[in-house]
Amino acid sequence: MDETVQYGLALATFVFLVATTLSIVGVVSDRLWTNVALLIGVGAGSFFLGRATLSIDDLLRRDV
């Protein structure tokens, strides 16, 4: 996996965990958390899938 993708996924995971913790504690509203989760899931997910060195077809063809 490309180093840029690894750093990006680590950052997205960190932001996701911080937002989840703040939502559970009650610092931010659930409505805000929903928007953050959608932003991370759609935005970061599609960005890092685009940056990945392996395509989806390569992952599906690979033996587990």
Tab-separated table of C-alpha atoms in Angstrom:
chain	number	residue	atom	x	y	z
A	1	MET	CA	0.000	0.000	0.000
A	2	ASP	CA	1.249	3.461	-0.866
A	3	GLU	CA	2.626	5.501	2.053
A	4	THR	CA	0.344	8.455	1.239
A	5	VAL	CA	-2.690	6.185	1.410
A	6	GLN	CA	-1.570	4.809	4.777
A	7	TYR	CA	-1.166	8.297	6.274
A	8	GLY	CA	-4.494	9.392	4.848
A	9	LEU	CA	-6.318	6.383	6.237
A	10	ALA	CA	-4.676	6.921	9.625
A	11	LEU	CA	-5.826	10.559	9.644
A	12	ALA	CA	-9.367	9.611	8.580
A	13	THR	CA	-9.499	6.952	11.318
A	14	PHE	CA	-8.251	9.430	13.932
A	15	VAL	CA	-10.834	12.070	12.951
A	16	PHE	CA	-13.547	9.395	12.908
A	17	LEU	CA	-12.652	8.202	16.435
A	18	VAL	CA	-12.443	11.755	17.825
A	19	ALA	CA	-15.830	12.653	16.330
A	20	THR	CA	-17.355	9.438	17.685
A	21	THR	CA	-15.981	10.105	21.178
A	22	LEU	CA	-17.258	13.684	21.173
A	23	SER	CA	-20.680	12.491	20.037
A	24	ILE	CA	-20.877	9.813	22.755
A	25	VAL	CA	-19.756	12.234	25.481
A	26	GLY	CA	-22.326	14.756	24.270
A	27	VAL	CA	-19.995	17.584	23.286
A	28	VAL	CA	-21.418	17.700	19.759
A	29	SER	CA	-24.962	16.994	18.654
A	30	ASP	CA	-25.982	13.773	16.934
A	31	ARG	CA	-26.981	15.767	13.853
A	32	LEU	CA	-23.431	17.075	13.528
A	33	TRP	CA	-22.064	13.567	14.035
A	34	THR	CA	-24.237	12.263	11.201
A	35	ASN	CA	-22.822	14.895	8.846
A	36	VAL	CA	-19.243	14.145	9.940
A	37	ALA	CA	-19.721	10.387	9.494
A	38	LEU	CA	-21.121	10.870	5.997
A	39	LEU	CA	-18.307	13.246	5.076
A	40	ILE	CA	-15.638	10.830	6.301
A	41	GLY	CA	-17.289	7.755	4.819
A	42	VAL	CA	-17.974	9.155	1.373
A	43	GLY	CA	-15.250	11.767	0.972
A	44	ALA	CA	-12.258	10.068	2.555
A	45	GLY	CA	-13.281	6.613	1.393
A	46	SER	CA	-13.579	7.584	-2.266
A	47	PHE	CA	-10.409	9.708	-2.132
A	48	PHE	CA	-8.229	6.961	-0.675
A	49	LEU	CA	-9.715	4.293	-2.931
A	50	GLY	CA	-8.739	6.523	-5.840
A	51	ARG	CA	-5.195	6.890	-4.480
A	52	ALA	CA	-4.716	3.180	-3.805
A	53	THR	CA	-2.129	1.415	-5.939
A	54	LEU	CA	-4.319	-1.694	-6.267
A	55	SER	CA	-7.604	-1.595	-8.100
A	56	ILE	CA	-10.815	-3.193	-6.839
A	57	ASP	CA	-10.448	-5.897	-9.513
A	58	ASP	CA	-6.992	-6.800	-8.176
A	59	LEU	CA	-8.395	-7.124	-4.663
A	60	LEU	CA	-11.275	-9.323	-5.839
A	61	ARG	CA	-8.994	-11.603	-7.885
A	62	ARG	CA	-6.428	-12.005	-5.115
A	63	ASP	CA	-6.474	-15.308	-3.198
A	64	VAL	CA	-7.424	-14.992	0.452
